[in-house]
Short mmCIF file of C-alpha atoms and ligand atoms in Angstrom, two decimals:
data_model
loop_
_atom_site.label_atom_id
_atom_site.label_comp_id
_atom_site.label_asym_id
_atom_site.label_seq_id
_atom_site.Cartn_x
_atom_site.Cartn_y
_atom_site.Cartn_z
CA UNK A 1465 3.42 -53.17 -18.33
CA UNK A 1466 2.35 -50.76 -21.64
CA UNK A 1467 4.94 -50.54 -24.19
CA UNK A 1468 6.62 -47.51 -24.56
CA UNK A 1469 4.44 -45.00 -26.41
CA UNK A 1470 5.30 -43.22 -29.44
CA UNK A 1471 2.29 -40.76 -30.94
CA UNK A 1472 2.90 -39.28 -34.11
CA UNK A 1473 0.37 -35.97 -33.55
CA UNK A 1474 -0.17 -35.83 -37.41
CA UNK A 1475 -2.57 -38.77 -37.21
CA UNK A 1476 -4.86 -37.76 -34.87
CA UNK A 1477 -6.83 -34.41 -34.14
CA UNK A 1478 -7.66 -33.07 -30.70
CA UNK A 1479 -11.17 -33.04 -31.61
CA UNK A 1480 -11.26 -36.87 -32.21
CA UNK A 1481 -9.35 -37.40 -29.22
CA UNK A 1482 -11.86 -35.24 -26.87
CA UNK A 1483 -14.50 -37.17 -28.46
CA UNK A 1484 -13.58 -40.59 -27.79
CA UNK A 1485 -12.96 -39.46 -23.92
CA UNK A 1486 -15.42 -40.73 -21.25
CA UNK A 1487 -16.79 -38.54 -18.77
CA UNK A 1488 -16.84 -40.99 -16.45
CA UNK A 1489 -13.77 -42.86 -16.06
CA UNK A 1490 -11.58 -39.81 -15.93
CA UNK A 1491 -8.82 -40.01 -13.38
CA UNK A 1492 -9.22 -37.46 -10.21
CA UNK A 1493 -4.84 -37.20 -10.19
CA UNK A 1494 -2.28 -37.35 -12.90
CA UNK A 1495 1.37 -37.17 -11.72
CA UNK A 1496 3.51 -36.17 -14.32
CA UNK A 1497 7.64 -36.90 -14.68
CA UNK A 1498 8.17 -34.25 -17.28
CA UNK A 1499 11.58 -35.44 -18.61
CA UNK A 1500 14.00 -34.59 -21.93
CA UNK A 1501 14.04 -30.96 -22.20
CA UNK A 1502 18.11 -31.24 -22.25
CA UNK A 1503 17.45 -33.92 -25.10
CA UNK A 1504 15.34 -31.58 -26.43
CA UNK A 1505 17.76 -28.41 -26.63
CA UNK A 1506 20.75 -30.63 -27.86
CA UNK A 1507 18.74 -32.00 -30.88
CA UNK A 1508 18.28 -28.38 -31.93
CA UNK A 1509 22.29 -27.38 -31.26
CA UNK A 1510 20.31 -25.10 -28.41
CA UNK A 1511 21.56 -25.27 -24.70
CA UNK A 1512 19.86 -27.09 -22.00
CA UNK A 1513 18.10 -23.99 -20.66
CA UNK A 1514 16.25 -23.46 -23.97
CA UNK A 1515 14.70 -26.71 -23.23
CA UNK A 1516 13.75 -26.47 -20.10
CA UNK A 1517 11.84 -22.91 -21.09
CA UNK A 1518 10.45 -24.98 -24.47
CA UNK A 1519 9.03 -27.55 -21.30
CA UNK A 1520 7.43 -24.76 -19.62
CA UNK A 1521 5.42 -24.09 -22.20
CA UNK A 1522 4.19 -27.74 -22.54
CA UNK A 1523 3.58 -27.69 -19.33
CA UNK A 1524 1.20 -24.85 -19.21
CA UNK A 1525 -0.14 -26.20 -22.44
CA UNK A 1526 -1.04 -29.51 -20.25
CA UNK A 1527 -2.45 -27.87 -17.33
CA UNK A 1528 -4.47 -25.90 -19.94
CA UNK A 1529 -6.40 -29.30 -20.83
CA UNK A 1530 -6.20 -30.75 -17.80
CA UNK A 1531 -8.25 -27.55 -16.40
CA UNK A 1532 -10.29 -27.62 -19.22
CA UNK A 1533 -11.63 -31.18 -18.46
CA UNK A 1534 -11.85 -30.87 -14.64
CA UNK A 1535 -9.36 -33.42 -13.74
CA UNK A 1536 -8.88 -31.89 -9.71
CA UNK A 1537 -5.15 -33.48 -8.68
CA UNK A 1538 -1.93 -33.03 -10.89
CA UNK A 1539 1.43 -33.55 -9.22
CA UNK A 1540 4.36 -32.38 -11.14
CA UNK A 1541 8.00 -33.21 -10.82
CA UNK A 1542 9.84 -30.40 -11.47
CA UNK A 1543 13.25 -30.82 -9.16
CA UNK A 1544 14.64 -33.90 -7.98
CA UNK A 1545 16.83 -34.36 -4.70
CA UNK A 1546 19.34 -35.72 -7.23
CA UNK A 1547 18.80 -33.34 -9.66
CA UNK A 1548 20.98 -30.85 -7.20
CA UNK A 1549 24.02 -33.04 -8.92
CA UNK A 1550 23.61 -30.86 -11.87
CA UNK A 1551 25.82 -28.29 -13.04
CA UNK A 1552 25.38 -25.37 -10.45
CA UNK A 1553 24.91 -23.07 -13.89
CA UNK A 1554 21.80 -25.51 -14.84
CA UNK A 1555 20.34 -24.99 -11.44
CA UNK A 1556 20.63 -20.92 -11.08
CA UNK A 1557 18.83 -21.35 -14.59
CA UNK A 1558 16.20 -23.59 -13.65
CA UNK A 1559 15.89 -21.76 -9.86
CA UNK A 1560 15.48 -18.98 -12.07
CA UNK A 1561 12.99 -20.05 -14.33
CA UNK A 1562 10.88 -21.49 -11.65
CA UNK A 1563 10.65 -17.91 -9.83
CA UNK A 1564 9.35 -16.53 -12.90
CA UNK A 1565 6.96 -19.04 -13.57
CA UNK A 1566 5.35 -18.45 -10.21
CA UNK A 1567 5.47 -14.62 -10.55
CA UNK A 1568 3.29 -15.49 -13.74
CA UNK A 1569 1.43 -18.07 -12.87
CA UNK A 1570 0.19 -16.64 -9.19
CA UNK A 1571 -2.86 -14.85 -10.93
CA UNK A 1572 -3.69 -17.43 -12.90
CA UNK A 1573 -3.98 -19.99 -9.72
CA UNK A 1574 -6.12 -17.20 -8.59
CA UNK A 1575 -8.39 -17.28 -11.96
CA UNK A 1576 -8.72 -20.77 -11.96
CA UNK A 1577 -9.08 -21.91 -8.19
CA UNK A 1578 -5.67 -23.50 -7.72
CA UNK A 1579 -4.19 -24.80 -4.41
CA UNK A 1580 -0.33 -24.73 -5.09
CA UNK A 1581 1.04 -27.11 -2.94
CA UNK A 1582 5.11 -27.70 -3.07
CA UNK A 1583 5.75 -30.65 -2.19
CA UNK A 1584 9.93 -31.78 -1.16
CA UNK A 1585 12.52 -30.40 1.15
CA UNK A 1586 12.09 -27.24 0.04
CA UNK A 1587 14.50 -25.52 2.90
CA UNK A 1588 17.14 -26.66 0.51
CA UNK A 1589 15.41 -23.98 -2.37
CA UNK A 1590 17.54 -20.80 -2.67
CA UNK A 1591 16.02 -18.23 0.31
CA UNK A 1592 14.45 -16.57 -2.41
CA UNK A 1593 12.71 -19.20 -4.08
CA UNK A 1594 11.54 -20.58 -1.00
CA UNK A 1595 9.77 -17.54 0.23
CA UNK A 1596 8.15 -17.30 -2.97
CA UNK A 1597 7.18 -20.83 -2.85
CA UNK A 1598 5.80 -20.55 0.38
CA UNK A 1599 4.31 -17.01 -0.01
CA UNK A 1600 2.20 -18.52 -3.49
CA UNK A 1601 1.34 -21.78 -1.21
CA UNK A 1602 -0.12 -19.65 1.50
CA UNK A 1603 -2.23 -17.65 -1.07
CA UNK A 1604 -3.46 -20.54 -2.67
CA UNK A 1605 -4.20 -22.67 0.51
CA UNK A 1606 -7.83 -21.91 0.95
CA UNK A 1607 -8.65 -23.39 -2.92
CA UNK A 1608 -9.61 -27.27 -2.19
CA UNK A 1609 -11.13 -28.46 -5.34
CA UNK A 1610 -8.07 -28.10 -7.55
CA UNK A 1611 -4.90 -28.49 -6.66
CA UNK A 1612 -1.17 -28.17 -8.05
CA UNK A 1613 1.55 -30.14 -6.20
CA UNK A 1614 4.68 -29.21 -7.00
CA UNK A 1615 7.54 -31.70 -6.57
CA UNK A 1616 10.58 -29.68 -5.73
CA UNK A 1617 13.64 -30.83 -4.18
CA UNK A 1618 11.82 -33.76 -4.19
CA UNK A 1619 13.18 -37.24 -3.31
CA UNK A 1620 10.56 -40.69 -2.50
CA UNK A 1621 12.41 -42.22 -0.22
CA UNK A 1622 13.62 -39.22 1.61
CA UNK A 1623 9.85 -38.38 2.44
CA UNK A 1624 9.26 -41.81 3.54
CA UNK A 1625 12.08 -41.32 5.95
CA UNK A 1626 10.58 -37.76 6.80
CA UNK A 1627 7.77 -39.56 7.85
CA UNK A 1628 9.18 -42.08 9.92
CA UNK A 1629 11.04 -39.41 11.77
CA UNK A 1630 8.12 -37.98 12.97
CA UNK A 1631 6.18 -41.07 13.51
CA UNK A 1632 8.95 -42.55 15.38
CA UNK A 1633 9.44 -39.01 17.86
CA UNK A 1634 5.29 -39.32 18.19
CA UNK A 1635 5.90 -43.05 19.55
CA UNK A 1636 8.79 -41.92 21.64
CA UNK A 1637 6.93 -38.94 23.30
CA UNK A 1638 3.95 -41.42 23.59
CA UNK A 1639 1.52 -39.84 21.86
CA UNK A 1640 0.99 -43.05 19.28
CA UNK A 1641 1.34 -46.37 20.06
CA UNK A 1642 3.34 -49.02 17.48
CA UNK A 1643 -0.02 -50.98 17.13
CA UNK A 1644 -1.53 -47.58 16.01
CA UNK A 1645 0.62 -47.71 12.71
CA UNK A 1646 -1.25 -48.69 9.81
CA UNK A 1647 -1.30 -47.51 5.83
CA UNK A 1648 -4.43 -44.52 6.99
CA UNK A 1649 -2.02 -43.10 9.38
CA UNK A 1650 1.25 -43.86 7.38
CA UNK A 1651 -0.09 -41.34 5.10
CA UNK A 1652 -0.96 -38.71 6.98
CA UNK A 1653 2.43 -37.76 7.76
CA UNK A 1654 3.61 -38.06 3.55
CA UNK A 1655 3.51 -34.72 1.60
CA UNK A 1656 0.70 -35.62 -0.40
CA UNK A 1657 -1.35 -35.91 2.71
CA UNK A 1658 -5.17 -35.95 1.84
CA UNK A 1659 -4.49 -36.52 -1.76
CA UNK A 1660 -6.21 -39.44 -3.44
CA UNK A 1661 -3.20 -41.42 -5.07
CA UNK A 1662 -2.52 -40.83 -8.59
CA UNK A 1663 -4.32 -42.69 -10.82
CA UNK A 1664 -2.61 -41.80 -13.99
CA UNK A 1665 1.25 -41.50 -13.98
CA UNK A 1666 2.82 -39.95 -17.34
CA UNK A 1667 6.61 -40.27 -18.02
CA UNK A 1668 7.97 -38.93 -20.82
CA UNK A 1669 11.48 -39.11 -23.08
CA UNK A 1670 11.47 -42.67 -23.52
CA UNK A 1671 12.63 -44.07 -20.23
CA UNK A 1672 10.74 -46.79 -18.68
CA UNK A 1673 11.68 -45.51 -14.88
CA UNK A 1674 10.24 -43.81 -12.16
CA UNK A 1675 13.37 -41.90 -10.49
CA UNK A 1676 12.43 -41.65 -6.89
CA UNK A 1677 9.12 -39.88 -7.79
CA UNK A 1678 6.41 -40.80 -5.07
CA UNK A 1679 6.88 -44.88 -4.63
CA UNK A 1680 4.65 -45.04 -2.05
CA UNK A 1681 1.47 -43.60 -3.24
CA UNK A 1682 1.75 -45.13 -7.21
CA UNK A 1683 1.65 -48.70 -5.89
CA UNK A 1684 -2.01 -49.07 -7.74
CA UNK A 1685 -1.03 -46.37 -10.34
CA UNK A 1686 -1.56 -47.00 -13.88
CA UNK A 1687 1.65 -45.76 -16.06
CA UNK A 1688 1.90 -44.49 -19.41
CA UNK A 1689 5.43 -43.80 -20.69
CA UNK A 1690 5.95 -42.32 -24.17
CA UNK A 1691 9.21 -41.69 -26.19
CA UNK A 1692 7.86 -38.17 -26.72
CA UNK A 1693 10.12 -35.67 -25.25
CA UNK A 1694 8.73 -33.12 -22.40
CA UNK A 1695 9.20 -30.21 -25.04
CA UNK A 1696 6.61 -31.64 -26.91
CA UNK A 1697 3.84 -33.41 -24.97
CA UNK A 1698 1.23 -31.10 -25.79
CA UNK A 1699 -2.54 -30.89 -25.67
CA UNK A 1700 -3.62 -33.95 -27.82
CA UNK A 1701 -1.10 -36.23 -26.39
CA UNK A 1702 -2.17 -35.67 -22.82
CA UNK A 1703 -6.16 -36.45 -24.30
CA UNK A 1704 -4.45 -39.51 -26.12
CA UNK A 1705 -2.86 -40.71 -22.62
CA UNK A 1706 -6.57 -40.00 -20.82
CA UNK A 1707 -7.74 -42.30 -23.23
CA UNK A 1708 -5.21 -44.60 -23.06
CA UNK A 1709 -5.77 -44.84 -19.18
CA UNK A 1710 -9.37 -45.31 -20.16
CA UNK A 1711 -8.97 -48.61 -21.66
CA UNK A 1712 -7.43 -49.96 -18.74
CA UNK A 1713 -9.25 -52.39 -16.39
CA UNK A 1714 -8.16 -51.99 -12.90
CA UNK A 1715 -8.42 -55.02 -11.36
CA UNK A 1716 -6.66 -54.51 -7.80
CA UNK A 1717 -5.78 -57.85 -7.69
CA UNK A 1718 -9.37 -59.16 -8.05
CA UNK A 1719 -10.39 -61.57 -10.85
CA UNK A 1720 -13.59 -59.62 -11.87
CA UNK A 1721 -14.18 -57.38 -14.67
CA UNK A 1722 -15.60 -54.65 -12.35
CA UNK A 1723 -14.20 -52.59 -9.51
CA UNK A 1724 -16.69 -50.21 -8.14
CA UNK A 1725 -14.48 -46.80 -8.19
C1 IPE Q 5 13.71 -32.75 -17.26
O1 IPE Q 5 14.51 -32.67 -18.38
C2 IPE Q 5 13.75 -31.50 -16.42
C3 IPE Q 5 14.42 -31.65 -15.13
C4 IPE Q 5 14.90 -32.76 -14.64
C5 IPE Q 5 14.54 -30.44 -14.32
P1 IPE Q 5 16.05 -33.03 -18.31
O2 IPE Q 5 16.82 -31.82 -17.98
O3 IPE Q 5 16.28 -34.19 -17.40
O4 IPE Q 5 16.32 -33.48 -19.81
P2 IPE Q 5 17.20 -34.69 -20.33
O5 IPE Q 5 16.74 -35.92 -19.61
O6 IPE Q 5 18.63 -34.36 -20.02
O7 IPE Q 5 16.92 -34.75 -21.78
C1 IPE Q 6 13.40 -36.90 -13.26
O1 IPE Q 6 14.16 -36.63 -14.39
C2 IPE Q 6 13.28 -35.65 -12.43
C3 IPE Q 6 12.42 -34.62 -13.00
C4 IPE Q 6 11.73 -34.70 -14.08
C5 IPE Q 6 12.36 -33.39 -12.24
P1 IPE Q 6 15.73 -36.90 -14.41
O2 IPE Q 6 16.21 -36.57 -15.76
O3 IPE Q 6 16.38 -36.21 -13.27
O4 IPE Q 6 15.78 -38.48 -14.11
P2 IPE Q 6 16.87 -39.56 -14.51
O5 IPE Q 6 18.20 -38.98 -14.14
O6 IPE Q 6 16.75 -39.80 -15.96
O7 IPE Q 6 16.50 -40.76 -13.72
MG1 MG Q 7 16.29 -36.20 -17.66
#
């Protein structure tokens, strides 16, 4: 595995960056664990909340450049399943923040051809959030070239269990057979259903984990994890961790030097 990452963006220009990218070997989805906004706020004596609205602006500053070089799949995790062991304050806030994110963002997903797709249990969202979640889905659904996946109340393992439910009521109502369970049809009943896996995973904040963010579909992924905190991965780090990516060779568990993409 990469060291951890630091980038210093003093040294390098956006420009440069851009330059150095290849057209070619750009990844079709990043997945992104946007992580130390509360880091973030307490280095500034600010509370948590101030970080977390300091992260939404990285975050539209990375779907800005993302957009802007066609990359089609981002999934973004934005709520965890465990993150509902926060302080219930930290949650209105974020519940809060997230509602008027969407209310902003709706037109724009309109502009640019965006499929949002939430992705999680998201019954457990307050009644309001989840009819705006679902209402912005629905609006968005017919967009198939780009889409936004949302990771929200979000646990791995809980939708691999998901999934097994239904497979398992399927088998029991006779309608699939046992033999008929393979890795094509496992997926089919994930979240991220018709979604190419990620190829590029991003964590930032300096820990080297993944936190129950989508184990099944980064078993090939390629991971870049950077001390940078979420507040401030902006523009020319997300070029510098394209390029990064770039200068991997993906070998699958082949010997060779290429693997036809
Ligand atoms: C990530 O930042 C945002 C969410 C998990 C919602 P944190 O809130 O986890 O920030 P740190 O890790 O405490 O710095
Ligand atoms: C992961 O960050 C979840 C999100 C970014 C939404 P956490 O801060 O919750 O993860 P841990 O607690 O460090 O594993
Ligand atoms: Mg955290």
């Amino acid at each position: 595995m990469d060291e951890l990452k630091t980038f210093d963006p003093s040294q390098v220009s956006e420009t440069d960056l851009r330059a150095q990218l290849d057209a070619d070997l750009m990844p079709r989805h990043v997945a992104i664990i946007m992580d130390g906004n509360g880091r973030w706020a307490a280095q500034r004596g600010l509370q948590r909340i101030a970080g977390h609205q300091e992260g939404l602006r990285a975050l539209q500053d990375v779907l800005e450049i993302l957009h802007e070089l066609n990359i089609p799949y981002v999934t973004i995790y934005a709520f965890s399943q465990e993150n509902w062991n926060r302080p219930k304050l930290e949650i209105q806030l974020l519940m809060n923040l997230l509602e008027r994110y969407l209310q902003e963002e709706r037109s724009l997903f309109q502009k640019r051809r965006v499929r949002f797709r939430p992705i999680g249990r998201l019954h457990q969202l307050p009644a309001s959030v989840y009819a705006l979640v679902s209402e912005v889905a629905e609006e968005t659904r017919h967009f198939t070239e780009r889409v936004l996946s949302v990771a929200l109340s979000y646990g791995g393992r809980a939708e691999i269990i998901d999934a097994i439910r239904q497979i398992a009521v399927e088998v029991e109502m006779r309608s699939l057979s046992p033999s008929q369970i393979d890795e094509p049809l496992f997926e089919q009943y994930l979240s991220t259903q018709g979604l190419p896996d990620p190829d590029l995973l991003i964590r930032t904040s300096g820990e080297n984990r993944i936190s129950n963010f989508l184990p099944w579909q980064i078993a090939y992924t390629e991971l870049y994890f950077t001390k940078t905190l979420w507040p401030e991965f902006r523009r020319a780090e997300t070029l510098y961790a394209l390029l990064d990516y770039q200068k991997r060779e993906r070998r699958y568990g082949r010997v060779t030097q290429t693997v036809s993409s």
